[in-house]
mmCIF file with all atom_site columns, C-alpha atoms in Angstrom:
data_model
loop_
_atom_site.group_PDB
_atom_site.id
_atom_site.type_symbol
_atom_site.label_atom_id
_atom_site.label_alt_id
_atom_site.label_comp_id
_atom_site.label_asym_id
_atom_site.label_entity_id
_atom_site.label_seq_id
_atom_site.pdbx_PDB_ins_code
_atom_site.Cartn_x
_atom_site.Cartn_y
_atom_site.Cartn_z
_atom_site.occupancy
_atom_site.B_iso_or_equiv
_atom_site.pdbx_formal_charge
_atom_site.auth_seq_id
_atom_site.auth_comp_id
_atom_site.auth_asym_id
_atom_site.auth_atom_id
_atom_site.pdbx_PDB_model_num
ATOM 1   C CA . MET V 1 1   ? 126.573 10.210  110.245 1.00 90.00 ? 215 MET V CA 1
ATOM 2   C CA . GLN V 1 2   ? 129.748 8.692   111.685 1.00 95.00 ? 216 GLN V CA 1
ATOM 3   C CA . LEU V 1 3   ? 129.109 5.400   113.466 1.00 98.00 ? 217 LEU V CA 1
ATOM 4   C CA . THR V 1 4   ? 131.121 2.583   114.981 1.00 98.00 ? 218 THR V CA 1
ATOM 5   C CA . TYR V 1 5   ? 130.561 -0.906  113.611 1.00 98.00 ? 219 TYR V CA 1
ATOM 6   C CA . PRO V 1 6   ? 127.779 -2.394  115.766 1.00 98.00 ? 220 PRO V CA 1
ATOM 7   C CA . PHE V 1 7   ? 129.322 -5.831  116.170 1.00 98.00 ? 221 PHE V CA 1
ATOM 8   C CA . THR V 1 8   ? 132.444 -7.930  116.582 1.00 98.00 ? 222 THR V CA 1
ATOM 9   C CA . GLY V 1 9   ? 133.572 -10.921 114.516 1.00 97.00 ? 223 GLY V CA 1
ATOM 10  C CA . ARG V 1 10  ? 133.262 -11.397 110.742 1.00 98.00 ? 224 ARG V CA 1
ATOM 11  C CA . TRP V 1 11  ? 130.382 -9.821  108.761 1.00 98.00 ? 225 TRP V CA 1
ATOM 12  C CA . LEU V 1 12  ? 129.811 -9.674  105.012 1.00 98.00 ? 226 LEU V CA 1
ATOM 13  C CA . VAL V 1 13  ? 128.641 -6.345  103.563 1.00 98.00 ? 227 VAL V CA 1
ATOM 14  C CA . GLN V 1 14  ? 125.552 -6.351  101.327 1.00 97.00 ? 228 GLN V CA 1
ATOM 15  C CA . ASN V 1 15  ? 123.366 -3.623  99.811  1.00 97.00 ? 229 ASN V CA 1
ATOM 16  C CA . SER V 1 16  ? 125.937 -0.931  100.533 1.00 98.00 ? 230 SER V CA 1
ATOM 17  C CA . PRO V 1 17  ? 125.331 2.700   99.547  1.00 98.00 ? 231 PRO V CA 1
ATOM 18  C CA . ALA V 1 18  ? 129.016 2.750   98.602  1.00 98.00 ? 232 ALA V CA 1
ATOM 19  C CA . ASP V 1 19  ? 127.969 0.779   95.501  1.00 98.00 ? 233 ASP V CA 1
ATOM 20  C CA . ARG V 1 20  ? 124.482 2.137   94.781  1.00 97.00 ? 234 ARG V CA 1
ATOM 21  C CA . VAL V 1 21  ? 122.106 4.832   96.019  1.00 98.00 ? 235 VAL V CA 1
ATOM 22  C CA . PRO V 1 22  ? 119.416 4.105   96.933  1.00 98.00 ? 236 PRO V CA 1
ATOM 23  C CA . SER V 1 23  ? 121.157 1.062   98.361  1.00 97.00 ? 237 SER V CA 1
ATOM 24  C CA . HIS V 1 24  ? 118.005 -1.082  98.549  1.00 94.00 ? 238 HIS V CA 1
ATOM 25  C CA . ARG V 1 25  ? 116.688 0.234   95.197  1.00 93.00 ? 239 ARG V CA 1
ATOM 26  C CA . THR V 1 26  ? 114.127 2.459   96.917  1.00 94.00 ? 240 THR V CA 1
ATOM 27  C CA . HIS V 1 27  ? 113.810 5.589   99.035  1.00 95.00 ? 241 HIS V CA 1
ATOM 28  C CA . LEU V 1 28  ? 110.747 4.068   100.736 1.00 94.00 ? 242 LEU V CA 1
ATOM 29  C CA . PHE V 1 29  ? 110.833 4.153   104.548 1.00 96.00 ? 243 PHE V CA 1
ATOM 30  C CA . ALA V 1 30  ? 114.028 6.257   104.547 1.00 97.00 ? 244 ALA V CA 1
ATOM 31  C CA . THR V 1 31  ? 116.153 3.316   103.354 1.00 97.00 ? 245 THR V CA 1
ATOM 32  C CA . THR V 1 32  ? 118.133 5.436   100.870 1.00 98.00 ? 246 THR V CA 1
ATOM 33  C CA . TYR V 1 33  ? 121.508 4.910   102.572 1.00 98.00 ? 247 TYR V CA 1
ATOM 34  C CA . SER V 1 34  ? 120.775 1.740   104.542 1.00 98.00 ? 248 SER V CA 1
ATOM 35  C CA . ILE V 1 35  ? 123.269 -1.132  104.654 1.00 98.00 ? 249 ILE V CA 1
ATOM 36  C CA . ASP V 1 36  ? 123.162 -4.828  105.525 1.00 98.00 ? 250 ASP V CA 1
ATOM 37  C CA . PHE V 1 37  ? 125.710 -6.953  107.373 1.00 98.00 ? 251 PHE V CA 1
ATOM 38  C CA . VAL V 1 38  ? 125.587 -10.767 107.253 1.00 98.00 ? 252 VAL V CA 1
ATOM 39  C CA . PRO V 1 39  ? 127.527 -12.689 109.919 1.00 98.00 ? 253 PRO V CA 1
ATOM 40  C CA . VAL V 1 40  ? 129.855 -15.243 108.330 1.00 97.00 ? 254 VAL V CA 1
ATOM 41  C CA . ASP V 1 41  ? 132.314 -17.922 109.411 1.00 96.00 ? 255 ASP V CA 1
ATOM 42  C CA . ALA V 1 42  ? 136.040 -18.126 108.690 1.00 94.00 ? 256 ALA V CA 1
ATOM 43  C CA . ARG V 1 43  ? 135.261 -19.355 105.159 1.00 93.00 ? 257 ARG V CA 1
ATOM 44  C CA . GLY V 1 44  ? 132.968 -16.413 104.475 1.00 94.00 ? 258 GLY V CA 1
ATOM 45  C CA . ARG V 1 45  ? 129.771 -18.475 104.680 1.00 94.00 ? 259 ARG V CA 1
ATOM 46  C CA . SER V 1 46  ? 126.633 -17.521 106.557 1.00 93.00 ? 260 SER V CA 1
ATOM 47  C CA . ALA V 1 47  ? 125.777 -21.232 106.807 1.00 91.00 ? 261 ALA V CA 1
ATOM 48  C CA . PRO V 1 48  ? 126.933 -24.459 105.143 1.00 84.00 ? 262 PRO V CA 1
ATOM 49  C CA . LEU V 1 49  ? 125.349 -24.790 101.711 1.00 78.00 ? 263 LEU V CA 1
ATOM 50  C CA . ARG V 1 50  ? 123.765 -28.145 100.919 1.00 73.00 ? 264 ARG V CA 1
ATOM 51  C CA . LEU V 1 51  ? 121.522 -29.198 98.052  1.00 68.00 ? 265 LEU V CA 1
ATOM 52  C CA . ALA V 1 52  ? 118.566 -29.008 100.415 1.00 63.00 ? 266 ALA V CA 1
ATOM 53  C CA . SER V 1 53  ? 119.476 -25.369 101.120 1.00 63.00 ? 267 SER V CA 1
ATOM 54  C CA . LEU V 1 54  ? 118.479 -24.522 97.547  1.00 65.00 ? 268 LEU V CA 1
ATOM 55  C CA . LEU V 1 55  ? 115.184 -26.390 97.719  1.00 70.00 ? 269 LEU V CA 1
ATOM 56  C CA . VAL V 1 56  ? 113.601 -25.856 101.131 1.00 72.00 ? 270 VAL V CA 1
ATOM 57  C CA . PRO V 1 57  ? 113.625 -23.154 103.851 1.00 83.00 ? 271 PRO V CA 1
ATOM 58  C CA . GLU V 1 58  ? 116.121 -23.630 106.674 1.00 92.00 ? 272 GLU V CA 1
ATOM 59  C CA . PRO V 1 59  ? 115.824 -22.896 110.401 1.00 94.00 ? 273 PRO V CA 1
ATOM 60  C CA . PRO V 1 60  ? 117.740 -19.746 111.379 1.00 96.00 ? 274 PRO V CA 1
ATOM 61  C CA . GLN V 1 61  ? 119.621 -21.735 114.027 1.00 96.00 ? 275 GLN V CA 1
ATOM 62  C CA . ARG V 1 62  ? 121.685 -23.276 111.207 1.00 95.00 ? 276 ARG V CA 1
ATOM 63  C CA . PHE V 1 63  ? 123.270 -19.892 110.496 1.00 95.00 ? 277 PHE V CA 1
ATOM 64  C CA . THR V 1 64  ? 126.557 -18.992 112.122 1.00 94.00 ? 278 THR V CA 1
ATOM 65  C CA . GLY V 1 65  ? 125.515 -15.522 113.213 1.00 94.00 ? 279 GLY V CA 1
ATOM 66  C CA . PHE V 1 66  ? 122.066 -16.234 114.620 1.00 98.00 ? 280 PHE V CA 1
ATOM 67  C CA . GLY V 1 67  ? 122.039 -14.524 118.007 1.00 98.00 ? 281 GLY V CA 1
ATOM 68  C CA . ARG V 1 68  ? 125.448 -12.876 117.569 1.00 98.00 ? 282 ARG V CA 1
ATOM 69  C CA . PRO V 1 69  ? 125.552 -9.667  119.696 1.00 98.00 ? 283 PRO V CA 1
ATOM 70  C CA . VAL V 1 70  ? 124.439 -6.395  118.111 1.00 98.00 ? 284 VAL V CA 1
ATOM 71  C CA . LEU V 1 71  ? 125.952 -3.314  119.766 1.00 98.00 ? 285 LEU V CA 1
ATOM 72  C CA . ALA V 1 72  ? 125.161 0.388   119.893 1.00 98.00 ? 286 ALA V CA 1
ATOM 73  C CA . PRO V 1 73  ? 127.034 2.148   117.057 1.00 98.00 ? 287 PRO V CA 1
ATOM 74  C CA . ALA V 1 74  ? 127.023 5.510   118.866 1.00 98.00 ? 288 ALA V CA 1
ATOM 75  C CA . PRO V 1 75  ? 125.998 6.925   122.234 1.00 98.00 ? 289 PRO V CA 1
ATOM 76  C CA . GLY V 1 76  ? 122.439 8.145   122.431 1.00 98.00 ? 290 GLY V CA 1
ATOM 77  C CA . THR V 1 77  ? 118.915 7.668   123.741 1.00 98.00 ? 291 THR V CA 1
ATOM 78  C CA . VAL V 1 78  ? 116.730 4.706   122.828 1.00 98.00 ? 292 VAL V CA 1
ATOM 79  C CA . LEU V 1 79  ? 113.522 5.972   121.220 1.00 98.00 ? 293 LEU V CA 1
ATOM 80  C CA . ALA V 1 80  ? 112.030 2.585   120.295 1.00 98.00 ? 294 ALA V CA 1
ATOM 81  C CA . ALA V 1 81  ? 112.720 -1.035  121.166 1.00 98.00 ? 295 ALA V CA 1
ATOM 82  C CA . HIS V 1 82  ? 110.517 -3.730  119.671 1.00 98.00 ? 296 HIS V CA 1
ATOM 83  C CA . ASP V 1 83  ? 110.713 -7.443  120.452 1.00 98.00 ? 297 ASP V CA 1
ATOM 84  C CA . GLY V 1 84  ? 108.447 -10.467 120.104 1.00 94.00 ? 298 GLY V CA 1
ATOM 85  C CA . GLU V 1 85  ? 108.378 -10.972 116.335 1.00 95.00 ? 299 GLU V CA 1
ATOM 86  C CA . GLU V 1 86  ? 109.072 -14.508 115.149 1.00 95.00 ? 300 GLU V CA 1
ATOM 87  C CA . ASP V 1 87  ? 112.401 -15.445 113.586 1.00 97.00 ? 301 ASP V CA 1
ATOM 88  C CA . HIS V 1 88  ? 111.184 -17.189 110.458 1.00 91.00 ? 302 HIS V CA 1
ATOM 89  C CA . ASP V 1 89  ? 113.000 -19.780 108.374 1.00 93.00 ? 303 ASP V CA 1
ATOM 90  C CA . ALA V 1 90  ? 115.789 -18.602 106.097 1.00 90.00 ? 304 ALA V CA 1
ATOM 91  C CA . GLN V 1 91  ? 115.193 -18.634 102.352 1.00 84.00 ? 305 GLN V CA 1
ATOM 92  C CA . ARG V 1 92  ? 117.974 -19.491 99.909  1.00 78.00 ? 306 ARG V CA 1
ATOM 93  C CA . GLY V 1 93  ? 117.754 -20.762 96.351  1.00 63.00 ? 307 GLY V CA 1
ATOM 94  C CA . LEU V 1 94  ? 114.215 -21.533 95.157  1.00 65.00 ? 308 LEU V CA 1
ATOM 95  C CA . PRO V 1 95  ? 112.582 -20.580 98.478  1.00 53.00 ? 309 PRO V CA 1
ATOM 96  C CA . SER V 1 96  ? 113.979 -17.052 98.079  1.00 66.00 ? 310 SER V CA 1
ATOM 97  C CA . VAL V 1 97  ? 112.049 -16.677 94.812  1.00 60.00 ? 311 VAL V CA 1
ATOM 98  C CA . ALA V 1 98  ? 108.789 -17.614 96.495  1.00 59.00 ? 312 ALA V CA 1
ATOM 99  C CA . TYR V 1 99  ? 109.626 -15.238 99.353  1.00 65.00 ? 313 TYR V CA 1
ATOM 100 C CA . ALA V 1 100 ? 110.152 -12.356 96.930  1.00 60.00 ? 314 ALA V CA 1
ATOM 101 C CA . VAL V 1 101 ? 106.674 -12.892 95.484  1.00 58.00 ? 315 VAL V CA 1
ATOM 102 C CA . THR V 1 102 ? 105.152 -12.150 98.915  1.00 65.00 ? 316 THR V CA 1
ATOM 103 C CA . GLN V 1 103 ? 106.998 -8.826  99.305  1.00 66.00 ? 317 GLN V CA 1
ATOM 104 C CA . ARG V 1 104 ? 103.881 -6.711  98.745  1.00 67.00 ? 318 ARG V CA 1
ATOM 105 C CA . ARG V 1 105 ? 102.143 -8.382  101.680 1.00 68.00 ? 319 ARG V CA 1
ATOM 106 C CA . ARG V 1 106 ? 105.004 -7.481  104.003 1.00 68.00 ? 320 ARG V CA 1
ATOM 107 C CA . LEU V 1 107 ? 105.045 -3.917  102.700 1.00 70.00 ? 321 LEU V CA 1
ATOM 108 C CA . ARG V 1 108 ? 101.461 -3.489  103.864 1.00 74.00 ? 322 ARG V CA 1
ATOM 109 C CA . GLY V 1 109 ? 102.737 -3.920  107.421 1.00 77.00 ? 323 GLY V CA 1
ATOM 110 C CA . GLY V 1 110 ? 104.732 -0.681  107.086 1.00 88.00 ? 324 GLY V CA 1
ATOM 111 C CA . TRP V 1 111 ? 108.278 -0.085  108.244 1.00 91.00 ? 325 TRP V CA 1
ATOM 112 C CA . ALA V 1 112 ? 107.835 -1.816  111.604 1.00 89.00 ? 326 ALA V CA 1
ATOM 113 C CA . GLY V 1 113 ? 106.693 -4.987  109.872 1.00 87.00 ? 327 GLY V CA 1
ATOM 114 C CA . LEU V 1 114 ? 109.694 -4.918  107.557 1.00 93.00 ? 328 LEU V CA 1
ATOM 115 C CA . ALA V 1 115 ? 112.132 -4.135  110.383 1.00 96.00 ? 329 ALA V CA 1
ATOM 116 C CA . GLY V 1 116 ? 110.971 -6.962  112.630 1.00 96.00 ? 330 GLY V CA 1
ATOM 117 C CA . ASN V 1 117 ? 112.497 -6.761  116.084 1.00 98.00 ? 331 ASN V CA 1
ATOM 118 C CA . HIS V 1 118 ? 114.460 -3.521  116.195 1.00 98.00 ? 332 HIS V CA 1
ATOM 119 C CA . VAL V 1 119 ? 116.015 -0.713  118.218 1.00 98.00 ? 333 VAL V CA 1
ATOM 120 C CA . VAL V 1 120 ? 115.986 2.977   117.254 1.00 98.00 ? 334 VAL V CA 1
ATOM 121 C CA . ILE V 1 121 ? 118.525 5.315   118.896 1.00 98.00 ? 335 ILE V CA 1
ATOM 122 C CA . GLU V 1 122 ? 118.675 9.107   118.678 1.00 98.00 ? 336 GLU V CA 1
ATOM 123 C CA . VAL V 1 123 ? 122.418 9.661   118.317 1.00 98.00 ? 337 VAL V CA 1
ATOM 124 C CA . ALA V 1 124 ? 122.237 13.438  117.684 1.00 97.00 ? 338 ALA V CA 1
ATOM 125 C CA . PRO V 1 125 ? 119.376 15.946  117.547 1.00 96.00 ? 339 PRO V CA 1
ATOM 126 C CA . GLY V 1 126 ? 117.164 14.832  114.675 1.00 95.00 ? 340 GLY V CA 1
ATOM 127 C CA . VAL V 1 127 ? 119.449 11.929  113.750 1.00 98.00 ? 341 VAL V CA 1
ATOM 128 C CA . LEU V 1 128 ? 118.068 8.454   114.413 1.00 98.00 ? 342 LEU V CA 1
ATOM 129 C CA . VAL V 1 129 ? 119.736 5.108   113.774 1.00 98.00 ? 343 VAL V CA 1
ATOM 130 C CA . ALA V 1 130 ? 117.758 1.877   113.492 1.00 98.00 ? 344 ALA V CA 1
ATOM 131 C CA . LEU V 1 131 ? 119.158 -1.645  113.877 1.00 98.00 ? 345 LEU V CA 1
ATOM 132 C CA . CYS V 1 132 ? 116.738 -4.229  112.528 1.00 98.00 ? 346 CYS V CA 1
ATOM 133 C CA . HIS V 1 133 ? 115.892 -7.948  112.188 1.00 98.00 ? 347 HIS V CA 1
ATOM 134 C CA . LEU V 1 134 ? 116.975 -8.745  115.744 1.00 98.00 ? 348 LEU V CA 1
ATOM 135 C CA . ARG V 1 135 ? 116.419 -12.172 117.267 1.00 98.00 ? 349 ARG V CA 1
ATOM 136 C CA . ARG V 1 136 ? 113.209 -12.567 119.233 1.00 98.00 ? 350 ARG V CA 1
ATOM 137 C CA . GLY V 1 137 ? 113.714 -12.353 122.969 1.00 98.00 ? 351 GLY V CA 1
ATOM 138 C CA . THR V 1 138 ? 117.139 -10.671 122.804 1.00 98.00 ? 352 THR V CA 1
ATOM 139 C CA . VAL V 1 139 ? 116.329 -6.945  122.772 1.00 98.00 ? 353 VAL V CA 1
ATOM 140 C CA . ALA V 1 140 ? 118.178 -5.670  125.838 1.00 98.00 ? 354 ALA V CA 1
ATOM 141 C CA . VAL V 1 141 ? 117.192 -1.983  126.015 1.00 98.00 ? 355 VAL V CA 1
ATOM 142 C CA . THR V 1 142 ? 114.044 0.050   126.633 1.00 98.00 ? 356 THR V CA 1
ATOM 143 C CA . PRO V 1 143 ? 112.789 3.422   125.344 1.00 98.00 ? 357 PRO V CA 1
ATOM 144 C CA . GLY V 1 144 ? 114.237 6.357   127.254 1.00 98.00 ? 358 GLY V CA 1
ATOM 145 C CA . GLN V 1 145 ? 117.392 4.466   128.175 1.00 98.00 ? 359 GLN V CA 1
ATOM 146 C CA . HIS V 1 146 ? 120.761 6.098   127.462 1.00 98.00 ? 360 HIS V CA 1
ATOM 147 C CA . VAL V 1 147 ? 123.290 3.806   125.800 1.00 98.00 ? 361 VAL V CA 1
ATOM 148 C CA . ASP V 1 148 ? 127.012 4.224   125.282 1.00 98.00 ? 362 ASP V CA 1
ATOM 149 C CA . VAL V 1 149 ? 128.802 3.077   122.153 1.00 98.00 ? 363 VAL V CA 1
ATOM 150 C CA . GLY V 1 150 ? 129.274 -0.698  122.322 1.00 98.00 ? 364 GLY V CA 1
ATOM 151 C CA . ALA V 1 151 ? 126.314 -1.325  124.636 1.00 98.00 ? 365 ALA V CA 1
ATOM 152 C CA . LEU V 1 152 ? 124.452 -4.569  123.969 1.00 98.00 ? 366 LEU V CA 1
ATOM 153 C CA . LEU V 1 153 ? 121.207 -3.933  122.071 1.00 98.00 ? 367 LEU V CA 1
ATOM 154 C CA . GLY V 1 154 ? 120.187 -7.478  121.159 1.00 98.00 ? 368 GLY V CA 1
ATOM 155 C CA . GLY V 1 155 ? 121.135 -10.427 118.975 1.00 98.00 ? 369 GLY V CA 1
ATOM 156 C CA . CYS V 1 156 ? 121.259 -10.833 115.209 1.00 98.00 ? 370 CYS V CA 1
ATOM 157 C CA . GLY V 1 157 ? 118.090 -12.495 114.000 1.00 98.00 ? 371 GLY V CA 1
ATOM 158 C CA . ASN V 1 158 ? 115.796 -13.219 111.089 1.00 97.00 ? 372 ASN V CA 1
ATOM 159 C CA . SER V 1 159 ? 112.665 -11.279 111.981 1.00 97.00 ? 373 SER V CA 1
ATOM 160 C CA . GLY V 1 160 ? 110.799 -8.965  109.634 1.00 94.00 ? 374 GLY V CA 1
ATOM 161 C CA . ASN V 1 161 ? 111.686 -8.756  105.945 1.00 92.00 ? 375 ASN V CA 1
ATOM 162 C CA . SER V 1 162 ? 114.765 -10.956 106.023 1.00 94.00 ? 376 SER V CA 1
ATOM 163 C CA . THR V 1 163 ? 115.853 -13.966 103.957 1.00 92.00 ? 377 THR V CA 1
ATOM 164 C CA . GLU V 1 164 ? 118.627 -15.025 106.344 1.00 95.00 ? 378 GLU V CA 1
ATOM 165 C CA . PRO V 1 165 ? 119.967 -13.807 109.703 1.00 98.00 ? 379 PRO V CA 1
ATOM 166 C CA . HIS V 1 166 ? 121.563 -10.413 109.187 1.00 98.00 ? 380 HIS V CA 1
ATOM 167 C CA . LEU V 1 167 ? 121.664 -6.864  110.539 1.00 98.00 ? 381 LEU V CA 1
ATOM 168 C CA . HIS V 1 168 ? 120.064 -3.948  108.694 1.00 98.00 ? 382 HIS V CA 1
ATOM 169 C CA . VAL V 1 169 ? 121.276 -0.467  109.698 1.00 98.00 ? 383 VAL V CA 1
ATOM 170 C CA . GLN V 1 170 ? 119.768 2.821   108.555 1.00 98.00 ? 384 GLN V CA 1
ATOM 171 C CA . ALA V 1 171 ? 119.768 6.446   109.654 1.00 98.00 ? 385 ALA V CA 1
ATOM 172 C CA . PHE V 1 172 ? 116.930 8.931   109.192 1.00 98.00 ? 386 PHE V CA 1
ATOM 173 C CA . ASP V 1 173 ? 115.629 12.245  110.493 1.00 97.00 ? 387 ASP V CA 1
ATOM 174 C CA . GLY V 1 174 ? 112.330 11.456  112.229 1.00 96.00 ? 388 GLY V CA 1
ATOM 175 C CA . MET V 1 175 ? 110.322 8.741   113.967 1.00 95.00 ? 389 MET V CA 1
ATOM 176 C CA . ASP V 1 176 ? 107.620 8.805   111.310 1.00 95.00 ? 390 ASP V CA 1
ATOM 177 C CA . VAL V 1 177 ? 109.673 6.583   109.050 1.00 95.00 ? 391 VAL V CA 1
ATOM 178 C CA . ALA V 1 178 ? 107.069 6.738   106.285 1.00 93.00 ? 392 ALA V CA 1
ATOM 179 C CA . THR V 1 179 ? 107.850 10.445  105.784 1.00 96.00 ? 393 THR V CA 1
ATOM 180 C CA . ALA V 1 180 ? 111.420 10.612  107.132 1.00 98.00 ? 394 ALA V CA 1
ATOM 181 C CA . THR V 1 181 ? 114.475 11.203  104.954 1.00 98.00 ? 395 THR V CA 1
ATOM 182 C CA . GLY V 1 182 ? 117.298 8.693   104.889 1.00 98.00 ? 396 GLY V CA 1
ATOM 183 C CA . LEU V 1 183 ? 120.684 9.985   106.018 1.00 98.00 ? 397 LEU V CA 1
ATOM 184 C CA . PRO V 1 184 ? 124.127 8.811   104.868 1.00 98.00 ? 398 PRO V CA 1
ATOM 185 C CA . VAL V 1 185 ? 126.283 6.839   107.282 1.00 97.00 ? 399 VAL V CA 1
ATOM 186 C CA . ALA V 1 186 ? 129.914 5.813   107.595 1.00 97.00 ? 400 ALA V CA 1
ATOM 187 C CA . PHE V 1 187 ? 131.579 3.335   109.926 1.00 98.00 ? 401 PHE V CA 1
ATOM 188 C CA . ASP V 1 188 ? 134.857 4.177   111.614 1.00 95.00 ? 402 ASP V CA 1
ATOM 189 C CA . GLY V 1 189 ? 135.442 6.833   108.966 1.00 94.00 ? 403 GLY V CA 1
ATOM 190 C CA . ALA V 1 190 ? 134.702 4.723   105.892 1.00 96.00 ? 404 ALA V CA 1
ATOM 191 C CA . LEU V 1 191 ? 131.888 3.001   104.024 1.00 97.00 ? 405 LEU V CA 1
ATOM 192 C CA . PRO V 1 192 ? 132.557 -0.607  102.976 1.00 98.00 ? 406 PRO V CA 1
ATOM 193 C CA . ARG V 1 193 ? 131.503 -1.913  99.573  1.00 98.00 ? 407 ARG V CA 1
ATOM 194 C CA . ASN V 1 194 ? 129.422 -4.950  98.738  1.00 98.00 ? 408 ASN V CA 1
ATOM 195 C CA . GLY V 1 195 ? 131.305 -8.197  99.221  1.00 97.00 ? 409 GLY V CA 1
ATOM 196 C CA . HIS V 1 196 ? 133.759 -6.753  101.724 1.00 98.00 ? 410 HIS V CA 1
ATOM 197 C CA . ILE V 1 197 ? 134.166 -8.712  104.946 1.00 98.00 ? 411 ILE V CA 1
ATOM 198 C CA . VAL V 1 198 ? 134.478 -6.582  108.057 1.00 98.00 ? 412 VAL V CA 1
ATOM 199 C CA . GLU V 1 199 ? 136.424 -8.411  110.752 1.00 97.00 ? 413 GLU V CA 1
ATOM 200 C CA . LEU V 1 200 ? 136.642 -7.019  114.257 1.00 96.00 ? 414 LEU V CA 1
ATOM 201 C CA . PRO V 1 201 ? 138.033 -8.555  117.462 1.00 93.00 ? 415 PRO V CA 1
#
C-alpha cells in the first residue's frame, strides 16, 4: 500500500520491514509489515539522555515529539477512533527490561490494548491503516468521517504498548485484527530502513 508519511519534522525509523519481516518479530495482530517512527530533535535524540534516564521511568513530556501532530497518510474513511488511554511513563535502560517482563499481561488486552489510543482508516476497499500510541485527548476524528491526506488525526503519544513516545503504523485487511493479514506498505514510493531519519518540512 502506497502511503504518504503521516507527519512533518524529524522522525527516526525503527522496526522497519525493509530490514526484517515480520518487522516486530511476529505476525500476531497483523503486525507483519508494521513500522515505527520516533520523533527526534536536530541531534537525532528522542529526549536528552541522563544517568537517571537509565535507572527510572521518565514522564513522556520530556520527549521532544510528545504531542507532535500525526496526519492521515492517505484519503479514506475513519473506521475506528479510540481515545482516553493513559500516556504512561517512558522506559529506557533498566526500566525497559522490567517493562518487557510484563509484555504477556499487555498481550491479554488484545490488539486494542497494545495499540493504545489509535485511529483506523479504510484507504481502499479491504485495506485498513492503523496509527497507534496517540496522546490521550488528541484524537481529532470520529468513525464515519472522511479524511483527506494530511488531515490531523491526533498527537504522538505513549499509550498502549510503548516504551517511549512514537508512532506505530500498520496496514491489514479486516477490522478483526486478531484474524486479519498484515499488508506491506511504502511511503512516498519507498520504505526506509532502521536508523534512517525521515525529515519533512
